[in-house]
Amino acid sequence: KNQVEQSPQSLIILEGKNCTLQCNYTVSPFSNLRWYKQDTGRGPVSLTIMTFSENTKSNGRYTATLDADTKQSSLHITASQLSDSASYICVVSSMDSSYKLIFGSGTRLLVRP
Amino acid sequence: ETGVTQTPRHLVMGMTNKKSLKCEQHLGHNAMYWYKQSAKKPLELMFVYSLEERVENNSVPSRFSPECPNSSHLFLHLHTLQPEDSALYLCASRLDRGSNQPQHFGDGTRLSIL
């Protein structure tokens, strides 16, 4: 069964610190993996997308990694800011059906001053 | 601003009411989606439209009825809903349904069923 598991479920860090969010998936055959950021009361916004051949991609202070062999991805946030407080959602698509995305439950991040 | 606008942002309705959710995009995208987001659960795909044709109906109860009159507009008609239908309803669009381009989401309609 195609699944996406994220950990931790929630995380609290102090402003300025780094953190890493994890995503494990069982989707096959794999097409691509996206990380979305969802602020409270808003829709998700795409941060990065990686295909099978890419193992790292950066977007400002956000760096995503992908290990297609172990089917794991991580999102690293550097020098966190209060505005990073949000839910981060890992989304995987399968080659079988590229319009059907498999969503993780998200990691809720709170950055405290 | 993602380019996808949803109205209303909040809706409270009784179980016997009929209401509609509206989604609009002017990004030139050909595919539009309805999702349901409940607390601590993954987004659930409800419907997919590609070039105004419904290509996916993910076992959604008939009390939810989508409509796509053109590629820029998507509606979700609601009638005789249940309390468990209370959730955030998100609309998204994408260049094409098979594209690797990201989906662009609206900010959702927060629906509460009394």
mmCIF file of C-alpha atoms in Angstrom:
data_model
loop_
_atom_site.group_PDB
_atom_site.id
_atom_site.type_symbol
_atom_site.label_atom_id
_atom_site.label_comp_id
_atom_site.label_asym_id
_atom_site.label_seq_id
_atom_site.Cartn_x
_atom_site.Cartn_y
_atom_site.Cartn_z
ATOM 1 C CA LYS A 1 0.000 0.000 0.000
ATOM 2 C CA ASN A 2 1.346 3.458 -0.891
ATOM 3 C CA GLN A 3 2.018 5.370 2.304
ATOM 4 C CA VAL A 4 3.940 8.406 3.532
ATOM 5 C CA GLU A 5 4.978 8.608 7.190
ATOM 6 C CA GLN A 6 6.348 11.752 8.776
ATOM 7 C CA SER A 7 8.166 12.291 12.046
ATOM 8 C CA PRO A 8 8.075 13.837 14.467
ATOM 9 C CA GLN A 9 4.384 14.665 14.625
ATOM 10 C CA SER A 10 5.229 17.974 16.310
ATOM 11 C CA LEU A 11 8.379 19.861 17.252
ATOM 12 C CA ILE A 12 9.230 22.929 19.320
ATOM 13 C CA ILE A 13 12.544 24.723 18.830
ATOM 14 C CA LEU A 14 14.064 28.047 19.817
ATOM 15 C CA GLU A 15 14.496 30.789 17.270
ATOM 16 C CA GLY A 16 17.859 30.599 15.540
ATOM 17 C CA LYS A 17 18.238 26.839 15.998
ATOM 18 C CA ASN A 18 18.320 24.248 13.205
ATOM 19 C CA CYS A 19 15.966 21.316 12.856
ATOM 20 C CA THR A 20 15.383 18.305 10.628
ATOM 21 C CA LEU A 21 12.056 16.766 9.692
ATOM 22 C CA GLN A 22 11.768 13.205 8.399
ATOM 23 C CA CYS A 23 9.656 11.536 5.734
ATOM 24 C CA ASN A 24 9.588 7.806 4.939
ATOM 25 C CA TYR A 25 7.553 6.457 2.069
ATOM 26 C CA THR A 26 6.542 3.155 0.529
ATOM 27 C CA VAL A 27 5.254 4.583 -2.759
ATOM 28 C CA SER A 28 6.248 2.558 -5.799
ATOM 29 C CA PRO A 29 7.104 3.135 -8.576
ATOM 30 C CA PHE A 30 8.404 6.464 -7.340
ATOM 31 C CA SER A 31 8.058 9.593 -9.447
ATOM 32 C CA ASN A 32 8.868 12.594 -7.267
ATOM 33 C CA LEU A 33 8.713 13.952 -3.732
ATOM 34 C CA ARG A 34 7.626 17.402 -2.644
ATOM 35 C CA TRP A 35 7.754 19.293 0.621
ATOM 36 C CA TYR A 36 4.989 21.795 1.310
ATOM 37 C CA LYS A 37 4.711 24.426 4.040
ATOM 38 C CA GLN A 38 1.256 25.167 5.421
ATOM 39 C CA ASP A 39 0.819 28.213 7.637
ATOM 40 C CA THR A 40 -2.114 28.214 10.042
ATOM 41 C CA GLY A 41 -5.298 29.176 8.198
ATOM 42 C CA ARG A 42 -3.626 29.004 4.790
ATOM 43 C CA GLY A 43 -3.243 26.454 2.017
ATOM 44 C CA PRO A 44 -0.015 24.464 1.490
ATOM 45 C CA VAL A 45 2.765 26.145 -0.503
ATOM 46 C CA SER A 46 5.420 24.153 -2.374
ATOM 47 C CA LEU A 47 8.977 24.416 -1.002
ATOM 48 C CA THR A 48 10.906 21.857 -3.052
ATOM 49 C CA ILE A 49 10.407 19.022 -5.497
ATOM 50 C CA MET A 50 12.876 16.186 -6.142
ATOM 51 C CA THR A 51 12.857 13.453 -8.732
ATOM 52 C CA PHE A 52 14.577 10.074 -8.532
ATOM 53 C CA SER A 53 17.940 11.387 -9.736
ATOM 54 C CA GLU A 54 18.141 14.326 -7.332
ATOM 55 C CA ASN A 55 19.358 13.816 -3.772
ATOM 56 C CA THR A 56 19.379 17.384 -2.495
ATOM 57 C CA LYS A 57 17.577 20.616 -3.246
ATOM 58 C CA SER A 58 17.664 23.959 -1.457
ATOM 59 C CA ASN A 59 15.215 26.831 -1.200
ATOM 60 C CA GLY A 60 16.754 29.543 0.955
ATOM 61 C CA ARG A 61 17.113 28.216 4.494
ATOM 62 C CA TYR A 62 15.262 25.017 3.561
ATOM 63 C CA THR A 63 17.269 22.042 2.274
ATOM 64 C CA ALA A 64 15.584 18.800 1.281
ATOM 65 C CA THR A 65 17.404 15.520 0.811
ATOM 66 C CA LEU A 66 16.254 12.321 -0.840
ATOM 67 C CA ASP A 67 17.582 8.771 -0.550
ATOM 68 C CA ALA A 68 15.626 6.786 -3.129
ATOM 69 C CA ASP A 69 17.268 3.525 -2.041
ATOM 70 C CA THR A 70 16.043 3.716 1.551
ATOM 71 C CA LYS A 71 12.923 5.683 0.529
ATOM 72 C CA GLN A 72 13.628 8.472 2.971
ATOM 73 C CA SER A 73 13.624 12.233 2.715
ATOM 74 C CA SER A 74 14.461 14.964 5.173
ATOM 75 C CA LEU A 75 13.806 18.685 5.328
ATOM 76 C CA HIS A 76 16.467 20.678 7.143
ATOM 77 C CA ILE A 77 15.687 24.195 8.327
ATOM 78 C CA THR A 78 18.673 26.382 9.126
ATOM 79 C CA ALA A 79 18.678 29.345 11.536
ATOM 80 C CA SER A 80 14.962 29.056 12.227
ATOM 81 C CA GLN A 81 12.747 32.132 12.346
ATOM 82 C CA LEU A 82 9.382 32.697 14.013
ATOM 83 C CA SER A 83 7.775 32.674 10.566
ATOM 84 C CA ASP A 84 8.902 29.062 10.097
ATOM 85 C CA SER A 85 6.172 28.025 12.545
ATOM 86 C CA ALA A 86 3.864 25.962 10.347
ATOM 87 C CA SER A 87 2.998 22.418 9.294
ATOM 88 C CA TYR A 88 5.402 20.770 6.865
ATOM 89 C CA ILE A 89 3.884 18.172 4.589
ATOM 90 C CA CYS A 90 5.737 15.520 2.588
ATOM 91 C CA VAL A 91 3.982 14.493 -0.627
ATOM 92 C CA VAL A 92 4.992 11.652 -2.939
ATOM 93 C CA SER A 93 3.675 10.872 -6.387
ATOM 94 C CA SER A 94 3.777 7.541 -8.156
ATOM 95 C CA MET A 95 4.567 6.936 -11.801
ATOM 96 C CA ASP A 96 1.416 4.849 -11.950
ATOM 97 C CA SER A 97 -0.762 7.887 -11.451
ATOM 98 C CA SER A 98 1.082 11.190 -11.448
ATOM 99 C CA TYR A 99 -2.033 13.204 -10.740
ATOM 100 C CA LYS A 100 -2.683 11.286 -7.532
ATOM 101 C CA LEU A 101 -0.461 12.501 -4.719
ATOM 102 C CA ILE A 102 0.112 10.593 -1.475
ATOM 103 C CA PHE A 103 0.237 12.999 1.457
ATOM 104 C CA GLY A 104 1.875 12.578 4.835
ATOM 105 C CA SER A 105 0.104 13.806 7.973
ATOM 106 C CA GLY A 106 2.631 16.578 8.395
ATOM 107 C CA THR A 107 4.995 17.784 11.123
ATOM 108 C CA ARG A 108 3.779 20.729 13.142
ATOM 109 C CA LEU A 109 6.743 23.029 13.912
ATOM 110 C CA LEU A 110 6.619 25.778 16.521
ATOM 111 C CA VAL A 111 9.526 28.222 16.715
ATOM 112 C CA ARG A 112 9.681 30.074 20.022
ATOM 113 C CA PRO A 113 11.528 33.361 20.666
ATOM 114 C CA GLU B 1 -0.871 34.966 -3.038
ATOM 115 C CA THR B 2 -0.980 31.586 -4.777
ATOM 116 C CA GLY B 3 -3.324 32.567 -7.584
ATOM 117 C CA VAL B 4 -6.090 30.268 -6.319
ATOM 118 C CA THR B 5 -8.993 31.982 -4.545
ATOM 119 C CA GLN B 6 -11.568 30.179 -2.441
ATOM 120 C CA THR B 7 -14.821 31.570 -1.077
ATOM 121 C CA PRO B 8 -16.170 31.677 1.505
ATOM 122 C CA ARG B 9 -13.268 31.337 3.916
ATOM 123 C CA HIS B 10 -15.559 30.152 6.700
ATOM 124 C CA LEU B 11 -18.955 28.485 6.553
ATOM 125 C CA VAL B 12 -21.264 27.265 9.310
ATOM 126 C CA MET B 13 -24.295 25.323 8.210
ATOM 127 C CA GLY B 14 -26.946 23.013 9.559
ATOM 128 C CA MET B 15 -27.299 19.449 8.359
ATOM 129 C CA THR B 16 -30.367 20.274 6.270
ATOM 130 C CA ASN B 17 -28.868 23.299 4.479
ATOM 131 C CA LYS B 18 -27.589 23.502 0.914
ATOM 132 C CA LYS B 19 -24.520 25.598 0.210
ATOM 133 C CA SER B 20 -21.723 25.813 -2.360
ATOM 134 C CA LEU B 21 -17.986 26.354 -2.121
ATOM 135 C CA LYS B 22 -16.276 28.260 -4.903
ATOM 136 C CA CYS B 23 -12.745 28.082 -6.272
ATOM 137 C CA GLU B 24 -11.242 30.302 -8.939
ATOM 138 C CA GLN B 25 -7.820 30.326 -10.628
ATOM 139 C CA HIS B 26 -6.427 32.490 -13.388
ATOM 140 C CA LEU B 27 -3.078 30.725 -13.703
ATOM 141 C CA GLY B 28 -3.943 29.096 -16.999
ATOM 142 C CA HIS B 29 -4.000 25.670 -15.344
ATOM 143 C CA ASN B 30 -5.973 22.812 -16.837
ATOM 144 C CA ALA B 31 -6.383 20.588 -13.796
ATOM 145 C CA MET B 32 -8.312 21.403 -10.622
ATOM 146 C CA TYR B 33 -8.721 19.435 -7.404
ATOM 147 C CA TRP B 34 -10.856 19.305 -4.262
ATOM 148 C CA TYR B 35 -9.266 18.017 -1.043
ATOM 149 C CA LYS B 36 -10.598 17.501 2.472
ATOM 150 C CA GLN B 37 -8.219 18.242 5.366
ATOM 151 C CA SER B 38 -9.188 16.987 8.822
ATOM 152 C CA ALA B 39 -7.131 17.559 11.955
ATOM 153 C CA LYS B 40 -3.994 15.399 12.178
ATOM 154 C CA LYS B 41 -4.910 13.470 9.022
ATOM 155 C CA PRO B 42 -3.338 13.546 5.553
ATOM 156 C CA LEU B 43 -5.110 15.506 2.868
ATOM 157 C CA GLU B 44 -7.805 13.366 1.267
ATOM 158 C CA LEU B 45 -8.305 13.724 -2.472
ATOM 159 C CA MET B 46 -11.987 14.116 -3.322
ATOM 160 C CA PHE B 47 -12.284 15.067 -6.987
ATOM 161 C CA VAL B 48 -10.012 15.813 -9.934
ATOM 162 C CA TYR B 49 -11.011 17.727 -13.050
ATOM 163 C CA SER B 50 -8.878 17.874 -16.154
ATOM 164 C CA LEU B 51 -9.968 20.223 -18.937
ATOM 165 C CA GLU B 52 -13.376 20.478 -17.271
ATOM 166 C CA GLU B 53 -13.875 16.713 -17.310
ATOM 167 C CA ARG B 54 -14.065 14.823 -14.038
ATOM 168 C CA VAL B 55 -11.322 12.218 -14.048
ATOM 169 C CA GLU B 56 -11.399 11.119 -10.425
ATOM 170 C CA ASN B 57 -14.116 10.635 -7.871
ATOM 171 C CA ASN B 58 -12.482 9.177 -4.817
ATOM 172 C CA SER B 59 -15.442 7.342 -3.287
ATOM 173 C CA VAL B 60 -16.916 10.571 -2.033
ATOM 174 C CA PRO B 61 -20.497 10.469 -0.659
ATOM 175 C CA SER B 62 -23.141 11.877 -2.991
ATOM 176 C CA ARG B 63 -23.909 14.700 -0.554
ATOM 177 C CA PHE B 64 -20.818 16.330 -2.124
ATOM 178 C CA SER B 65 -21.385 17.312 -5.749
ATOM 179 C CA PRO B 66 -18.627 18.989 -7.783
ATOM 180 C CA GLU B 67 -19.104 21.221 -10.791
ATOM 181 C CA CYS B 68 -16.497 22.598 -13.209
ATOM 182 C CA PRO B 69 -18.169 24.979 -15.683
ATOM 183 C CA ASN B 70 -14.828 26.055 -17.192
ATOM 184 C CA SER B 71 -11.123 25.570 -16.549
ATOM 185 C CA SER B 72 -10.938 28.594 -14.225
ATOM 186 C CA HIS B 73 -13.795 27.760 -11.877
ATOM 187 C CA LEU B 74 -14.617 24.843 -9.626
ATOM 188 C CA PHE B 75 -17.546 24.443 -7.266
ATOM 189 C CA LEU B 76 -18.406 21.997 -4.523
ATOM 190 C CA HIS B 77 -22.137 21.793 -3.842
ATOM 191 C CA LEU B 78 -23.072 20.595 -0.373
ATOM 192 C CA HIS B 79 -26.380 19.198 0.892
ATOM 193 C CA THR B 80 -27.531 17.246 3.955
ATOM 194 C CA LEU B 81 -24.027 17.079 5.377
ATOM 195 C CA GLN B 82 -23.057 15.211 8.542
ATOM 196 C CA PRO B 83 -21.061 16.487 11.551
ATOM 197 C CA GLU B 84 -18.044 14.405 10.443
ATOM 198 C CA ASP B 85 -17.918 16.511 7.273
ATOM 199 C CA SER B 86 -16.627 19.437 9.323
ATOM 200 C CA ALA B 87 -13.128 20.102 7.959
ATOM 201 C CA LEU B 88 -10.990 22.424 5.868
ATOM 202 C CA TYR B 89 -11.807 22.046 2.159
ATOM 203 C CA LEU B 90 -8.904 22.923 -0.087
ATOM 204 C CA CYS B 91 -8.981 23.616 -3.795
ATOM 205 C CA ALA B 92 -5.831 23.250 -5.890
ATOM 206 C CA SER B 93 -4.860 23.718 -9.519
ATOM 207 C CA ARG B 94 -2.022 22.432 -11.614
ATOM 208 C CA LEU B 95 -0.797 23.054 -15.138
ATOM 209 C CA ASP B 96 -1.826 19.555 -16.268
ATOM 210 C CA ARG B 97 -2.889 16.566 -14.212
ATOM 211 C CA GLY B 98 0.132 14.537 -15.296
ATOM 212 C CA SER B 99 2.612 17.339 -14.818
ATOM 213 C CA ASN B 100 5.534 17.411 -12.378
ATOM 214 C CA GLN B 101 4.663 21.008 -11.633
ATOM 215 C CA PRO B 102 3.477 21.624 -8.067
ATOM 216 C CA GLN B 103 -0.162 22.055 -7.194
ATOM 217 C CA HIS B 104 -1.149 25.580 -6.220
ATOM 218 C CA PHE B 105 -3.542 25.574 -3.272
ATOM 219 C CA GLY B 106 -6.138 28.070 -2.179
ATOM 220 C CA ASP B 107 -6.434 28.995 1.496
ATOM 221 C CA GLY B 108 -9.439 26.747 1.941
ATOM 222 C CA THR B 109 -12.957 26.997 3.297
ATOM 223 C CA ARG B 110 -13.312 26.071 6.975
ATOM 224 C CA LEU B 111 -16.631 24.218 7.140
ATOM 225 C CA SER B 112 -18.478 23.563 10.385
ATOM 226 C CA ILE B 113 -21.623 21.422 10.432
ATOM 227 C CA LEU B 114 -23.971 21.999 13.357
#
